[in-house]
Short mmCIF file of C-alpha atoms in Angstrom, two decimals:
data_model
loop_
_atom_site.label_atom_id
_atom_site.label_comp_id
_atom_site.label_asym_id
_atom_site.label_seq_id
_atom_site.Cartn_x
_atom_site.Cartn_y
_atom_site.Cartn_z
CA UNK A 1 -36.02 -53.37 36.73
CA UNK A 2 -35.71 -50.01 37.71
CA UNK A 3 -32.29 -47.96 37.62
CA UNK A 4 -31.85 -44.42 39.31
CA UNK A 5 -28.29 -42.16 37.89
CA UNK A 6 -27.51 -38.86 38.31
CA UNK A 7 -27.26 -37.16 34.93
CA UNK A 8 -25.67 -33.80 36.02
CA UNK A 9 -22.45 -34.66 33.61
CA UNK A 10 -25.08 -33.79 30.56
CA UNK A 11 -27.30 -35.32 28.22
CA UNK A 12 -24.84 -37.48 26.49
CA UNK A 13 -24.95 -39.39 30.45
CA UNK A 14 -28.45 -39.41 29.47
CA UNK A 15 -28.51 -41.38 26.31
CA UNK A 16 -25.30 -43.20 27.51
CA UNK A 17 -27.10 -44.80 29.96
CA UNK A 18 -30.33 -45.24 27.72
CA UNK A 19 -28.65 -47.03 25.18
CA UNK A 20 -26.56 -49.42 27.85
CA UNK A 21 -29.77 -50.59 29.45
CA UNK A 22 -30.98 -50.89 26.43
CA UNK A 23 -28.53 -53.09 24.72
CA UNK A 24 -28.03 -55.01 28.08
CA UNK A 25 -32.21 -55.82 28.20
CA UNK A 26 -33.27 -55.74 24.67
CA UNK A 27 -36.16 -53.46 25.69
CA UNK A 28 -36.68 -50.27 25.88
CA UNK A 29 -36.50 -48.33 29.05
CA UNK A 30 -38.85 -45.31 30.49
CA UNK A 31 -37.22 -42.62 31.64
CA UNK A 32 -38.61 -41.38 34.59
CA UNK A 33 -37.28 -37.05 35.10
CA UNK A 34 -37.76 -37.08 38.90
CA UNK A 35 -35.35 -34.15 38.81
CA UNK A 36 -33.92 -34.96 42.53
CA UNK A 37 -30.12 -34.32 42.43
CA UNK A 38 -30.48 -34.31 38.65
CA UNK A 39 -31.60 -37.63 38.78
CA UNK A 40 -33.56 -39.42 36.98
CA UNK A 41 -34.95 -43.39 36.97
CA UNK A 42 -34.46 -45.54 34.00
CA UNK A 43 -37.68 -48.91 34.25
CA UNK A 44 -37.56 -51.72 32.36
CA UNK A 45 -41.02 -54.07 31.87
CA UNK A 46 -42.26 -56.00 29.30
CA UNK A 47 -45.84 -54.64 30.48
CA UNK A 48 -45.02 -51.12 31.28
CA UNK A 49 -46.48 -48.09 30.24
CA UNK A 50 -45.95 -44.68 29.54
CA UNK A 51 -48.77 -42.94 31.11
CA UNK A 52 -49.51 -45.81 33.96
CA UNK A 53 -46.10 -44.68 35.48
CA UNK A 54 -46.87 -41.30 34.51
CA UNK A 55 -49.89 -41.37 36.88
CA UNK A 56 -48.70 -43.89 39.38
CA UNK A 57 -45.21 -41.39 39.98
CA UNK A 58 -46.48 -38.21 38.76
CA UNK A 59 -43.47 -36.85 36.93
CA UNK A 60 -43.04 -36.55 33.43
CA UNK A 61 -42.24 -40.45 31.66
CA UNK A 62 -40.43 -40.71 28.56
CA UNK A 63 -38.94 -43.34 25.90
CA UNK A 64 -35.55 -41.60 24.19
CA UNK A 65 -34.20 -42.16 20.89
CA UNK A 66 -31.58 -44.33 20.40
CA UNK A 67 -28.47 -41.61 19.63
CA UNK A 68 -25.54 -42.64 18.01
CA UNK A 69 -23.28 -42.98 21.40
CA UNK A 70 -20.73 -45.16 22.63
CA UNK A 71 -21.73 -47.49 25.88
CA UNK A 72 -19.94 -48.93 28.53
CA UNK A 73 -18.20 -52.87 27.44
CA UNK A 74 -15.95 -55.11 29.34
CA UNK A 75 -13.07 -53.73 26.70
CA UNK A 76 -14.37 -50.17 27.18
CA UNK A 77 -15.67 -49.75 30.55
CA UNK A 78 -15.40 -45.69 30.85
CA UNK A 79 -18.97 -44.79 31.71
CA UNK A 80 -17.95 -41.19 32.54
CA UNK A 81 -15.50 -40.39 29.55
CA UNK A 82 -17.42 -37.43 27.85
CA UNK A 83 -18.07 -38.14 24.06
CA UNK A 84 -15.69 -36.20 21.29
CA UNK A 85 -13.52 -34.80 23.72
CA UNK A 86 -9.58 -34.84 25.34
CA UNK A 87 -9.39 -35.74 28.52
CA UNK A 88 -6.92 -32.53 29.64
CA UNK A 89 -6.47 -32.79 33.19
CA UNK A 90 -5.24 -36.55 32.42
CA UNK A 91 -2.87 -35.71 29.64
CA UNK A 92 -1.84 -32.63 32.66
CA UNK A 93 -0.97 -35.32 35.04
CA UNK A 94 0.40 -38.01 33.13
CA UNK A 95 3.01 -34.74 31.94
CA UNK A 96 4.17 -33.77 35.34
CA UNK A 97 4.41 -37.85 35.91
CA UNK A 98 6.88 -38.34 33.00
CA UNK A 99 8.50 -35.32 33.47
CA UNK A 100 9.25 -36.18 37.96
CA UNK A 101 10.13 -39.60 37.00
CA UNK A 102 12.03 -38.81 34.21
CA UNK A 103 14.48 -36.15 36.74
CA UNK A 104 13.98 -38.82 39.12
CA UNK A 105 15.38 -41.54 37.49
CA UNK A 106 18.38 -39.48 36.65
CA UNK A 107 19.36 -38.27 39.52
CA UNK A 108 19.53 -41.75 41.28
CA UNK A 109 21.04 -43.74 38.11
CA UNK A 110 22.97 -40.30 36.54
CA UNK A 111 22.15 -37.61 34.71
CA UNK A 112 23.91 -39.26 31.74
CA UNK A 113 20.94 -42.50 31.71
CA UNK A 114 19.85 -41.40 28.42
CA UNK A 115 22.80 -41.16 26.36
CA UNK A 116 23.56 -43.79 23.94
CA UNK A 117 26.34 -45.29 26.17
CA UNK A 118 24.35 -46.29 29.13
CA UNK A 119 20.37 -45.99 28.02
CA UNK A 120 19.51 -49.56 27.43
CA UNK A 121 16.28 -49.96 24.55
CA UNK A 122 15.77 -53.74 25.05
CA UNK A 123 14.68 -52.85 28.89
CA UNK A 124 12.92 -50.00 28.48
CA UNK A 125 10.55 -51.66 26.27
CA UNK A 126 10.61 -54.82 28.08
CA UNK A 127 9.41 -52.46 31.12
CA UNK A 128 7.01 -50.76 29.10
CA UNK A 129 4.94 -53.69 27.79
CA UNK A 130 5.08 -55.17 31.37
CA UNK A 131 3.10 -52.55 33.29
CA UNK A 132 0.58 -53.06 30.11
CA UNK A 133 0.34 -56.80 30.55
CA UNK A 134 -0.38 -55.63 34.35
CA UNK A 135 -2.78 -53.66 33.89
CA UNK A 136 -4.94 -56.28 31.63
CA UNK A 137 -4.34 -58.58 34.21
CA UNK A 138 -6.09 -56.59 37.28
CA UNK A 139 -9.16 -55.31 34.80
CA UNK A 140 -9.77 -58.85 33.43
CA UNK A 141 -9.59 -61.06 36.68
CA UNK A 142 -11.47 -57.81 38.02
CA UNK A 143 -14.06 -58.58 35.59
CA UNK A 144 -14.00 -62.10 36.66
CA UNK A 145 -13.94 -62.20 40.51
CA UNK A 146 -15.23 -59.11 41.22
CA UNK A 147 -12.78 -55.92 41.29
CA UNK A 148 -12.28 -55.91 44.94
CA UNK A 149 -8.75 -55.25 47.14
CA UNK A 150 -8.85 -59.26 47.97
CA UNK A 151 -8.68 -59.84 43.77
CA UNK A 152 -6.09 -56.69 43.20
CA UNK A 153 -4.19 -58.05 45.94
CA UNK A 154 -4.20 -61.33 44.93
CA UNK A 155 -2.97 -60.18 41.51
CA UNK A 156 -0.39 -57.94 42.77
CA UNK A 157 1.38 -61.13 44.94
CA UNK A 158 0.71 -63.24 41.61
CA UNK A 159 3.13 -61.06 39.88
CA UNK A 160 5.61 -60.98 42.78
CA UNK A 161 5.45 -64.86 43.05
CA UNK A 162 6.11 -65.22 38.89
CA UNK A 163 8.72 -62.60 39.08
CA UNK A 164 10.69 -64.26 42.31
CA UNK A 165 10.08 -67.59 40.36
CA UNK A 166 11.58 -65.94 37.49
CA UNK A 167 14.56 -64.88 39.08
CA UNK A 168 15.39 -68.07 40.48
CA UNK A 169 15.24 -69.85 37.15
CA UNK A 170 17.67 -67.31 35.73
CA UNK A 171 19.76 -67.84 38.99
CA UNK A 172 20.04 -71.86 38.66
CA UNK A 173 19.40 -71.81 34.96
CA UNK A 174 20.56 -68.57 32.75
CA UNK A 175 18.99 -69.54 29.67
CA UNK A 176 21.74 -69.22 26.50
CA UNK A 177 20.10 -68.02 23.63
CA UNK A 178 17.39 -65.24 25.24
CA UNK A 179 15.58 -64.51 22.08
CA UNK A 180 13.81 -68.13 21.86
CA UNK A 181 12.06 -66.70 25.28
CA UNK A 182 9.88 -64.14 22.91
CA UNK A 183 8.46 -67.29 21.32
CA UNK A 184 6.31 -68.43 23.87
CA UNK A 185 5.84 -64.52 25.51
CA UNK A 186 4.40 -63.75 22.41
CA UNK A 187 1.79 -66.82 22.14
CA UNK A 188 0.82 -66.74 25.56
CA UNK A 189 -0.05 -63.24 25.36
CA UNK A 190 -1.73 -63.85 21.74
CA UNK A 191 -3.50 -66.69 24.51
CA UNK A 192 -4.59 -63.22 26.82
CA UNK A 193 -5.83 -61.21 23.77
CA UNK A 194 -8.01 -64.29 22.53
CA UNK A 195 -9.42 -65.35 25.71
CA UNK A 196 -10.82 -62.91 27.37
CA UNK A 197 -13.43 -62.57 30.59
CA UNK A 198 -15.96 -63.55 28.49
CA UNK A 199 -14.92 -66.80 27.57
CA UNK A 200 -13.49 -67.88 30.90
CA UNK A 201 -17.27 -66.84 32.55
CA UNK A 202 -18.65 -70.08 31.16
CA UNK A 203 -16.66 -72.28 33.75
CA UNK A 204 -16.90 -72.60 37.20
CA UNK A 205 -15.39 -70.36 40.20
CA UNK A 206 -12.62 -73.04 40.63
CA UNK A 207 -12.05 -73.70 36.97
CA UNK A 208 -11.91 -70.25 35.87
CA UNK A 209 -9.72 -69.07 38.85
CA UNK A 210 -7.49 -72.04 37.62
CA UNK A 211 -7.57 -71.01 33.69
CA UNK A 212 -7.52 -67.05 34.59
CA UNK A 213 -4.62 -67.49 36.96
CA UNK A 214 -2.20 -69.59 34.57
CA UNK A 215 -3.51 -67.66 31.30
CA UNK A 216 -1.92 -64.24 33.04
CA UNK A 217 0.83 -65.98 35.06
CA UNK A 218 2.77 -67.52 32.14
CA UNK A 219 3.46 -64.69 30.58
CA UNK A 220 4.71 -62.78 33.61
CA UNK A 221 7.34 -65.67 34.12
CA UNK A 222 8.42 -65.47 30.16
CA UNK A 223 8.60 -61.78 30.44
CA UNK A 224 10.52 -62.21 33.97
CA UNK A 225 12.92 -64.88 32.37
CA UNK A 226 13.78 -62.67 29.83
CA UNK A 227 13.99 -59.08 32.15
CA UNK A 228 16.05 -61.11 34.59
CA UNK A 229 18.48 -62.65 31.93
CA UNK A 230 19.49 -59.07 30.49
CA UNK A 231 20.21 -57.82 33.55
CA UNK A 232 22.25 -60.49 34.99
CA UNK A 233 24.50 -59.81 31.37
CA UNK A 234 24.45 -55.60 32.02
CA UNK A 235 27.68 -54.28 32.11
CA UNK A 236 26.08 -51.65 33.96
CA UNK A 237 23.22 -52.73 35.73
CA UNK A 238 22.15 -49.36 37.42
CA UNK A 239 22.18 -48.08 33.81
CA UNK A 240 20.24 -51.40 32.78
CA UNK A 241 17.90 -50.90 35.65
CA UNK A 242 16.63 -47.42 35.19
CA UNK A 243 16.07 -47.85 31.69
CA UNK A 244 13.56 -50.79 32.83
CA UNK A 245 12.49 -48.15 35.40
CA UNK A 246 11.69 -45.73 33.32
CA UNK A 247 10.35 -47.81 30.99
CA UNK A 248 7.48 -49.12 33.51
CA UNK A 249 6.89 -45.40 33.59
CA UNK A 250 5.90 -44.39 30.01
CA UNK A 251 3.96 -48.19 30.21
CA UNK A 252 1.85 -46.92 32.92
CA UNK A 253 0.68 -43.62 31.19
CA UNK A 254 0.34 -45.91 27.82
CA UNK A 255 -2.48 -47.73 29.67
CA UNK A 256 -4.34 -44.34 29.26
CA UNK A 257 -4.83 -45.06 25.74
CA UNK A 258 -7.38 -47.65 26.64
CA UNK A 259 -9.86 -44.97 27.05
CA UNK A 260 -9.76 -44.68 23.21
CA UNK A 261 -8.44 -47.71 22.15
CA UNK A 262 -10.44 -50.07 24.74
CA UNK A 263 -8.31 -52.50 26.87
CA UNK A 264 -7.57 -55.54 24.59
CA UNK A 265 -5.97 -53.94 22.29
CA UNK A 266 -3.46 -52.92 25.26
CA UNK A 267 -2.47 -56.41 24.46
CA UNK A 268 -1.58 -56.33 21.35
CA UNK A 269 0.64 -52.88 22.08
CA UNK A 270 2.47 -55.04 24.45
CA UNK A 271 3.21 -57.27 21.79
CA UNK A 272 4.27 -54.84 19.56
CA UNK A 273 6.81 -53.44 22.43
CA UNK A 274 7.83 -57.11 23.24
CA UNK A 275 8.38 -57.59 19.47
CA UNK A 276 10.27 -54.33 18.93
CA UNK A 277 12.61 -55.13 21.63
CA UNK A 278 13.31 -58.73 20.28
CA UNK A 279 14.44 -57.21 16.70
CA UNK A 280 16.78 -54.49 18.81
CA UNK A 281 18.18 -57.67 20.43
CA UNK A 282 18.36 -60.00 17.35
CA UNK A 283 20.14 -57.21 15.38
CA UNK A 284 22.93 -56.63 18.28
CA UNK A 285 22.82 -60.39 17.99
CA UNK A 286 23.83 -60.12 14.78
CA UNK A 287 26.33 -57.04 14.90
CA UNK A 288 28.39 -58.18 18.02
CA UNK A 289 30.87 -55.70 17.79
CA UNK A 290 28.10 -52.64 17.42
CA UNK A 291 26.17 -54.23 20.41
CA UNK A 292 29.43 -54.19 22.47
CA UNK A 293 30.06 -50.53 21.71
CA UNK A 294 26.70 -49.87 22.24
CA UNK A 295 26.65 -51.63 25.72
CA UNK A 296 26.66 -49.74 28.88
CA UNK A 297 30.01 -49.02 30.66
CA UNK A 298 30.38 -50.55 33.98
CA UNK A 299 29.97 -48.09 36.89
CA UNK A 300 32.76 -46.99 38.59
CA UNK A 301 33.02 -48.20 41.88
#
């Protein structure tokens, strides 16, 4: 096998690499400094050897020692994250993206959104934990068809489809008691967490797109149920809605944390949002007259 990468980031690409092919092969690869482009070729051989490629290429051939590095997974698949550093140009961005969405949001649902009166907690984490569950979604059936536009797409209209399904539940159905909704959210997204690409590999095309479709598609529709049910019951559903909005917003630039955390865990800090908006909810369950106070006014007309 032979494997050609431009290592012009550093050496840390170097051994990145190195190690990858390594733990991917078993064996250990020759590393071939060509030098073109600050290339160089990684070959893999049960039979190779040092000085035959050294005198069949005629560049320098070397075996590298295993450094302490972290590689490229399916969880963690940031080949080009530099080792022991902060990634300032995305914390830069992600700023000025919380900060425009943030004057955004309040100048098209009013600059009082965030006061105690209209801000709405239960939908801004529900919002926040959604565009996590989204973005496991896309990387994991990436991983599993192939991270083309066809898959994204396909994912993308999934979620539509759940959400419109959703919303036509709520509208022939409103369910009564909203928190017994968490109940299966939660499990079916303990389901994601547990099953991952790996495990659905082992099946067939068919099977898999079968399994992989309703693993990430239940949980959408719970989630959906639950979004759609709160803001049917908003007293002020602009309010209600840019909380959600804004919400989806600081769920987005918690994806980022993947590049430390890796992406399952994602997961589980959707569950923790999901949870943490089911106790707000159970205790203004509990303290009717607090919750009402603490409900959005209406919008005047």
């Amino acid at each position: 096998m032979s494997v050609s990468f431009s290592v012009f980031a550093g050496d840390w690409m170097l051994h990145r690499l190195n190690n990858t092919i390594l733990e991917a092969t078993g064996l250990q690869p020759l590393v071939v400094l060509h030098g073109y482009n600050y290339g160089v070729t990684f070959l893999v051989g049960r039979e190779l050897m040092p000085q035959a490629v050294q005198s069949m290429t005629g560049f320098p051939v070397y075996t590298l020692p295993e450094v302490e590095i972290r590689i490229p997974t399916d969880d963690w698949p940031f080949l080009y994250l530099r080792p022991n550093t902060v990634p300032y140009a995305y914390l830069t961005v992600l700023t000025l993206i919380l900060v425009t969405s943030l004057v955004a949001v309040r100048q098209t649902f009013g600059a009082d959104l965030l006061t105690s009166r209209r801000f709405d907690p239960v939908l801004f984490l529900m919002g926040a934990a959604f565009l996590l569950l989204e973005t496991r979604m896309v990387t994991e059936l990436g991983l599993l068809f192939g991270s083309t536009w066809i898959v994204n797409a396909s994912v993308f209209a999934g979620v539509l489809v759940m959400v419109l399904l959703a919303n036509g539940y709520v509208i022939r159905r409103a369910p009564s008691r909203i928190q017994l909704w968490y109940v299966p959210l939660v499990i079916s997204l303990l389901a994601v967490w547990w099953l991952g690409a790996g495990t659905l590999n082992q099946f067939s095309l068919l099977t898999r797109g079968i399994l992989g479709g309703l693993l990430f598609a239940l949980p959408v529709f719970f989630a959906g149920v639950i979004v759609s049910t709160l803001l049917k019951r908003a007293r002020d559903v602009p309010g209600a809605l840019g909380s959600n909005i804004l919400g989806s917003v600081v769920g987005g630039c918690l994806e980022y944390l993947s590049m430390y955390a890796g992406l399952r865990k994602m997961t589980l800090l959707a569950i923790a949002l999901y949870l943490t908006a089911y106790l707000i909810l159970a205790r203004q369950a509990a303290q009717p007259e607090a919750a009402e106070a603490a409900l959005p006014l209406k919008a005047d007309a």
